[in-house]
Amino acid sequence: MSSLSEIPWNELRERAIRAAATSYAPYSNVHVGAAGYTTDGRFVVGANVENASYGLTLCAECSLVSDLIRNGGGRLCAVSIVAGDTKPIAPCGRCRQLLFEHGGGGLLVDNGPDAAPRHLHELLPDAFGPDDLPVRSTK
Ligand code: THU
């Protein structure tokens, strides 16, 4: 299940907005919330967690993936990622790869209520993923 009309976009956005309010971002003050919808109809959420050692910051999508795995796993079919202004924010490069692992190129990424969602394969073309490992291993 991942057809556009079946995704509860409004609820997904609201959950991302609520998640952003839980973020820990005292250094950048960029509060990011992420919400995901699974192929079996569950919601998962995450928020960014910064660190005084800046490079250790966990993005909201990282936290969302933890929530997914902690709650039984499954596949993501849609995500909404917003900043504290409640508007969509583009996932960073690392997070595109994190999302690819759990949703693949067909994962729909929210682009706001006035624009079509984008597939992850547009944001991360020619992605390297789990399917590449067995065919590229020389062992
Ligand atoms: N951030 C995310 O949480 N996700 C992204 O995809 C982009 C960036 C966070 C990390 C950091 O806490 C803040 O935004 C500023 O970079």
mmCIF file with all atom_site columns, C-alpha atoms in Angstrom, residues 3-122:
data_model
loop_
_atom_site.group_PDB
_atom_site.id
_atom_site.type_symbol
_atom_site.label_atom_id
_atom_site.label_alt_id
_atom_site.label_comp_id
_atom_site.label_asym_id
_atom_site.label_entity_id
_atom_site.label_seq_id
_atom_site.pdbx_PDB_ins_code
_atom_site.Cartn_x
_atom_site.Cartn_y
_atom_site.Cartn_z
_atom_site.occupancy
_atom_site.B_iso_or_equiv
_atom_site.pdbx_formal_charge
_atom_site.auth_seq_id
_atom_site.auth_comp_id
_atom_site.auth_asym_id
_atom_site.auth_atom_id
_atom_site.pdbx_PDB_model_num
ATOM 1   C CA . SER A 1 3   ? -0.734 4.900  -3.481 1.00 0.00 ? 3   SER A CA 1
ATOM 2   C CA . LEU A 1 4   ? -0.824 8.633  -2.957 1.00 0.00 ? 4   LEU A CA 1
ATOM 3   C CA . SER A 1 5   ? -4.490 8.829  -2.065 1.00 0.00 ? 5   SER A CA 1
ATOM 4   C CA . GLU A 1 6   ? -4.187 6.171  0.629  1.00 0.00 ? 6   GLU A CA 1
ATOM 5   C CA . ILE A 1 7   ? -1.581 8.063  2.634  1.00 0.00 ? 7   ILE A CA 1
ATOM 6   C CA . PRO A 1 8   ? -3.075 10.083 5.505  1.00 0.00 ? 8   PRO A CA 1
ATOM 7   C CA . TRP A 1 9   ? -0.942 13.111 4.625  1.00 0.00 ? 9   TRP A CA 1
ATOM 8   C CA . ASN A 1 10  ? -2.611 15.550 7.000  1.00 0.00 ? 10  ASN A CA 1
ATOM 9   C CA . GLU A 1 11  ? -2.215 13.299 10.000 1.00 0.00 ? 11  GLU A CA 1
ATOM 10  C CA . LEU A 1 12  ? 1.343  12.481 8.975  1.00 0.00 ? 12  LEU A CA 1
ATOM 11  C CA . ARG A 1 13  ? 2.170  16.204 8.814  1.00 0.00 ? 13  ARG A CA 1
ATOM 12  C CA . GLU A 1 14  ? 0.501  16.882 12.149 1.00 0.00 ? 14  GLU A CA 1
ATOM 13  C CA . ARG A 1 15  ? 2.502  14.120 13.791 1.00 0.00 ? 15  ARG A CA 1
ATOM 14  C CA . ALA A 1 16  ? 5.728  15.498 12.298 1.00 0.00 ? 16  ALA A CA 1
ATOM 15  C CA . ILE A 1 17  ? 4.860  18.969 13.612 1.00 0.00 ? 17  ILE A CA 1
ATOM 16  C CA . ARG A 1 18  ? 4.148  17.556 17.080 1.00 0.00 ? 18  ARG A CA 1
ATOM 17  C CA . ALA A 1 19  ? 7.415  15.597 16.971 1.00 0.00 ? 19  ALA A CA 1
ATOM 18  C CA . ALA A 1 20  ? 9.359  18.760 16.090 1.00 0.00 ? 20  ALA A CA 1
ATOM 19  C CA . ALA A 1 21  ? 8.145  20.253 19.370 1.00 0.00 ? 21  ALA A CA 1
ATOM 20  C CA . THR A 1 22  ? 9.954  17.428 21.219 1.00 0.00 ? 22  THR A CA 1
ATOM 21  C CA . SER A 1 23  ? 13.311 17.983 19.526 1.00 0.00 ? 23  SER A CA 1
ATOM 22  C CA . TYR A 1 24  ? 16.485 18.793 21.461 1.00 0.00 ? 24  TYR A CA 1
ATOM 23  C CA . ALA A 1 25  ? 18.234 21.433 19.381 1.00 0.00 ? 25  ALA A CA 1
ATOM 24  C CA . PRO A 1 26  ? 19.834 23.973 21.737 1.00 0.00 ? 26  PRO A CA 1
ATOM 25  C CA . TYR A 1 27  ? 22.770 24.610 19.373 1.00 0.00 ? 27  TYR A CA 1
ATOM 26  C CA . SER A 1 28  ? 21.185 25.163 15.957 1.00 0.00 ? 28  SER A CA 1
ATOM 27  C CA . ASN A 1 29  ? 17.665 25.976 17.129 1.00 0.00 ? 29  ASN A CA 1
ATOM 28  C CA . VAL A 1 30  ? 16.495 24.089 14.057 1.00 0.00 ? 30  VAL A CA 1
ATOM 29  C CA . HIS A 1 31  ? 13.833 21.844 15.530 1.00 0.00 ? 31  HIS A CA 1
ATOM 30  C CA . VAL A 1 32  ? 13.056 18.979 13.165 1.00 0.00 ? 32  VAL A CA 1
ATOM 31  C CA . GLY A 1 33  ? 10.244 16.469 13.411 1.00 0.00 ? 33  GLY A CA 1
ATOM 32  C CA . ALA A 1 34  ? 9.702  13.418 11.229 1.00 0.00 ? 34  ALA A CA 1
ATOM 33  C CA . ALA A 1 35  ? 6.707  11.131 10.908 1.00 0.00 ? 35  ALA A CA 1
ATOM 34  C CA . GLY A 1 36  ? 6.497  7.947  8.892  1.00 0.00 ? 36  GLY A CA 1
ATOM 35  C CA . TYR A 1 37  ? 3.635  5.759  7.717  1.00 0.00 ? 37  TYR A CA 1
ATOM 36  C CA . THR A 1 38  ? 4.202  2.049  7.274  1.00 0.00 ? 38  THR A CA 1
ATOM 37  C CA . THR A 1 39  ? 2.809  -0.259 4.616  1.00 0.00 ? 39  THR A CA 1
ATOM 38  C CA . ASP A 1 40  ? 0.710  -1.928 7.332  1.00 0.00 ? 40  ASP A CA 1
ATOM 39  C CA . GLY A 1 41  ? -0.783 1.362  8.466  1.00 0.00 ? 41  GLY A CA 1
ATOM 40  C CA . ARG A 1 42  ? 1.271  2.359  11.509 1.00 0.00 ? 42  ARG A CA 1
ATOM 41  C CA . PHE A 1 43  ? 2.795  5.731  12.346 1.00 0.00 ? 43  PHE A CA 1
ATOM 42  C CA . VAL A 1 44  ? 6.313  6.234  13.647 1.00 0.00 ? 44  VAL A CA 1
ATOM 43  C CA . VAL A 1 45  ? 7.950  9.501  14.650 1.00 0.00 ? 45  VAL A CA 1
ATOM 44  C CA . GLY A 1 46  ? 11.295 11.068 15.448 1.00 0.00 ? 46  GLY A CA 1
ATOM 45  C CA . ALA A 1 47  ? 12.942 14.354 16.361 1.00 0.00 ? 47  ALA A CA 1
ATOM 46  C CA . ASN A 1 48  ? 16.519 15.600 16.139 1.00 0.00 ? 48  ASN A CA 1
ATOM 47  C CA . VAL A 1 49  ? 18.744 15.277 19.187 1.00 0.00 ? 49  VAL A CA 1
ATOM 48  C CA . GLU A 1 50  ? 21.810 17.515 19.166 1.00 0.00 ? 50  GLU A CA 1
ATOM 49  C CA . ASN A 1 51  ? 25.001 17.154 21.160 1.00 0.00 ? 51  ASN A CA 1
ATOM 50  C CA . ALA A 1 52  ? 27.635 19.549 22.511 1.00 0.00 ? 52  ALA A CA 1
ATOM 51  C CA . SER A 1 53  ? 30.013 17.569 20.319 1.00 0.00 ? 53  SER A CA 1
ATOM 52  C CA . TYR A 1 54  ? 28.195 18.841 17.248 1.00 0.00 ? 54  TYR A CA 1
ATOM 53  C CA . GLY A 1 55  ? 29.070 15.999 14.894 1.00 0.00 ? 55  GLY A CA 1
ATOM 54  C CA . LEU A 1 56  ? 27.266 13.500 17.106 1.00 0.00 ? 56  LEU A CA 1
ATOM 55  C CA . THR A 1 57  ? 23.880 15.066 16.424 1.00 0.00 ? 57  THR A CA 1
ATOM 56  C CA . LEU A 1 58  ? 21.112 12.619 15.587 1.00 0.00 ? 58  LEU A CA 1
ATOM 57  C CA . CYS A 1 59  ? 18.739 13.774 12.873 1.00 0.00 ? 59  CYS A CA 1
ATOM 58  C CA . ALA A 1 60  ? 14.981 13.414 13.199 1.00 0.00 ? 60  ALA A CA 1
ATOM 59  C CA . GLU A 1 61  ? 14.975 10.684 10.544 1.00 0.00 ? 61  GLU A CA 1
ATOM 60  C CA . CYS A 1 62  ? 17.516 8.686  12.548 1.00 0.00 ? 62  CYS A CA 1
ATOM 61  C CA . SER A 1 63  ? 15.204 8.882  15.545 1.00 0.00 ? 63  SER A CA 1
ATOM 62  C CA . LEU A 1 64  ? 12.255 7.868  13.317 1.00 0.00 ? 64  LEU A CA 1
ATOM 63  C CA . VAL A 1 65  ? 14.120 4.769  12.110 1.00 0.00 ? 65  VAL A CA 1
ATOM 64  C CA . SER A 1 66  ? 14.828 3.838  15.741 1.00 0.00 ? 66  SER A CA 1
ATOM 65  C CA . ASP A 1 67  ? 11.125 4.191  16.508 1.00 0.00 ? 67  ASP A CA 1
ATOM 66  C CA . LEU A 1 68  ? 10.278 1.975  13.522 1.00 0.00 ? 68  LEU A CA 1
ATOM 67  C CA . ILE A 1 69  ? 12.635 -0.816 14.561 1.00 0.00 ? 69  ILE A CA 1
ATOM 68  C CA . ARG A 1 70  ? 11.734 -0.545 18.241 1.00 0.00 ? 70  ARG A CA 1
ATOM 69  C CA . ASN A 1 71  ? 8.069  -0.978 17.356 1.00 0.00 ? 71  ASN A CA 1
ATOM 70  C CA . GLY A 1 72  ? 8.297  -4.094 15.247 1.00 0.00 ? 72  GLY A CA 1
ATOM 71  C CA . GLY A 1 73  ? 9.972  -2.860 12.067 1.00 0.00 ? 73  GLY A CA 1
ATOM 72  C CA . GLY A 1 74  ? 8.228  -3.084 8.720  1.00 0.00 ? 74  GLY A CA 1
ATOM 73  C CA . ARG A 1 75  ? 8.467  -0.922 5.616  1.00 0.00 ? 75  ARG A CA 1
ATOM 74  C CA . LEU A 1 76  ? 7.942  2.814  5.350  1.00 0.00 ? 76  LEU A CA 1
ATOM 75  C CA . CYS A 1 77  ? 5.737  4.017  2.493  1.00 0.00 ? 77  CYS A CA 1
ATOM 76  C CA . ALA A 1 78  ? 5.582  7.755  3.299  1.00 0.00 ? 78  ALA A CA 1
ATOM 77  C CA . VAL A 1 79  ? 7.408  10.285 5.452  1.00 0.00 ? 79  VAL A CA 1
ATOM 78  C CA . SER A 1 80  ? 6.837  13.891 6.371  1.00 0.00 ? 80  SER A CA 1
ATOM 79  C CA . ILE A 1 81  ? 9.794  15.874 7.705  1.00 0.00 ? 81  ILE A CA 1
ATOM 80  C CA . VAL A 1 82  ? 9.227  19.394 8.977  1.00 0.00 ? 82  VAL A CA 1
ATOM 81  C CA . ALA A 1 83  ? 11.181 22.121 10.722 1.00 0.00 ? 83  ALA A CA 1
ATOM 82  C CA . GLY A 1 84  ? 9.909  24.184 13.638 1.00 0.00 ? 84  GLY A CA 1
ATOM 83  C CA . ASP A 1 85  ? 8.158  26.539 11.212 1.00 0.00 ? 85  ASP A CA 1
ATOM 84  C CA . THR A 1 86  ? 5.927  23.497 10.339 1.00 0.00 ? 86  THR A CA 1
ATOM 85  C CA . LYS A 1 87  ? 7.123  23.533 6.709  1.00 0.00 ? 87  LYS A CA 1
ATOM 86  C CA . PRO A 1 88  ? 8.736  20.523 4.981  1.00 0.00 ? 88  PRO A CA 1
ATOM 87  C CA . ILE A 1 89  ? 12.516 20.262 5.201  1.00 0.00 ? 89  ILE A CA 1
ATOM 88  C CA . ALA A 1 90  ? 14.599 18.225 2.759  1.00 0.00 ? 90  ALA A CA 1
ATOM 89  C CA . PRO A 1 91  ? 16.225 15.204 4.367  1.00 0.00 ? 91  PRO A CA 1
ATOM 90  C CA . CYS A 1 92  ? 20.024 15.478 4.520  1.00 0.00 ? 92  CYS A CA 1
ATOM 91  C CA . GLY A 1 93  ? 22.141 13.100 2.464  1.00 0.00 ? 93  GLY A CA 1
ATOM 92  C CA . ARG A 1 94  ? 22.840 10.682 5.299  1.00 0.00 ? 94  ARG A CA 1
ATOM 93  C CA . CYS A 1 95  ? 19.159 10.507 6.155  1.00 0.00 ? 95  CYS A CA 1
ATOM 94  C CA . ARG A 1 96  ? 18.190 9.790  2.554  1.00 0.00 ? 96  ARG A CA 1
ATOM 95  C CA . GLN A 1 97  ? 20.348 6.690  2.847  1.00 0.00 ? 97  GLN A CA 1
ATOM 96  C CA . LEU A 1 98  ? 18.827 5.777  6.232  1.00 0.00 ? 98  LEU A CA 1
ATOM 97  C CA . LEU A 1 99  ? 15.326 6.101  4.781  1.00 0.00 ? 99  LEU A CA 1
ATOM 98  C CA . PHE A 1 100 ? 16.270 4.095  1.675  1.00 0.00 ? 100 PHE A CA 1
ATOM 99  C CA . GLU A 1 101 ? 17.117 1.084  3.838  1.00 0.00 ? 101 GLU A CA 1
ATOM 100 C CA . HIS A 1 102 ? 13.590 1.014  5.288  1.00 0.00 ? 102 HIS A CA 1
ATOM 101 C CA . GLY A 1 103 ? 11.442 2.297  2.435  1.00 0.00 ? 103 GLY A CA 1
ATOM 102 C CA . GLY A 1 104 ? 13.397 1.892  -0.800 1.00 0.00 ? 104 GLY A CA 1
ATOM 103 C CA . GLY A 1 105 ? 13.207 4.206  -3.784 1.00 0.00 ? 105 GLY A CA 1
ATOM 104 C CA . GLY A 1 106 ? 9.411  4.115  -3.797 1.00 0.00 ? 106 GLY A CA 1
ATOM 105 C CA . LEU A 1 107 ? 9.144  5.817  -0.420 1.00 0.00 ? 107 LEU A CA 1
ATOM 106 C CA . LEU A 1 108 ? 7.073  8.997  -0.746 1.00 0.00 ? 108 LEU A CA 1
ATOM 107 C CA . VAL A 1 109 ? 8.604  12.109 0.807  1.00 0.00 ? 109 VAL A CA 1
ATOM 108 C CA . ASP A 1 110 ? 6.189  14.912 1.686  1.00 0.00 ? 110 ASP A CA 1
ATOM 109 C CA . ASN A 1 111 ? 6.680  18.125 -0.242 1.00 0.00 ? 111 ASN A CA 1
ATOM 110 C CA . GLY A 1 112 ? 3.983  20.158 1.521  1.00 0.00 ? 112 GLY A CA 1
ATOM 111 C CA . PRO A 1 113 ? 0.250  20.444 0.893  1.00 0.00 ? 113 PRO A CA 1
ATOM 112 C CA . ASP A 1 114 ? 0.710  22.430 -2.321 1.00 0.00 ? 114 ASP A CA 1
ATOM 113 C CA . ALA A 1 115 ? 3.277  20.259 -4.068 1.00 0.00 ? 115 ALA A CA 1
ATOM 114 C CA . ALA A 1 116 ? 3.383  16.627 -5.092 1.00 0.00 ? 116 ALA A CA 1
ATOM 115 C CA . PRO A 1 117 ? 5.317  14.290 -2.807 1.00 0.00 ? 117 PRO A CA 1
ATOM 116 C CA . ARG A 1 118 ? 8.575  13.065 -4.246 1.00 0.00 ? 118 ARG A CA 1
ATOM 117 C CA . HIS A 1 119 ? 9.834  9.516  -4.462 1.00 0.00 ? 119 HIS A CA 1
ATOM 118 C CA . LEU A 1 120 ? 13.027 8.835  -2.587 1.00 0.00 ? 120 LEU A CA 1
ATOM 119 C CA . HIS A 1 121 ? 14.643 7.627  -5.821 1.00 0.00 ? 121 HIS A CA 1
ATOM 120 C CA . GLU A 1 122 ? 14.433 11.222 -7.080 1.00 0.00 ? 122 GLU A CA 1
#
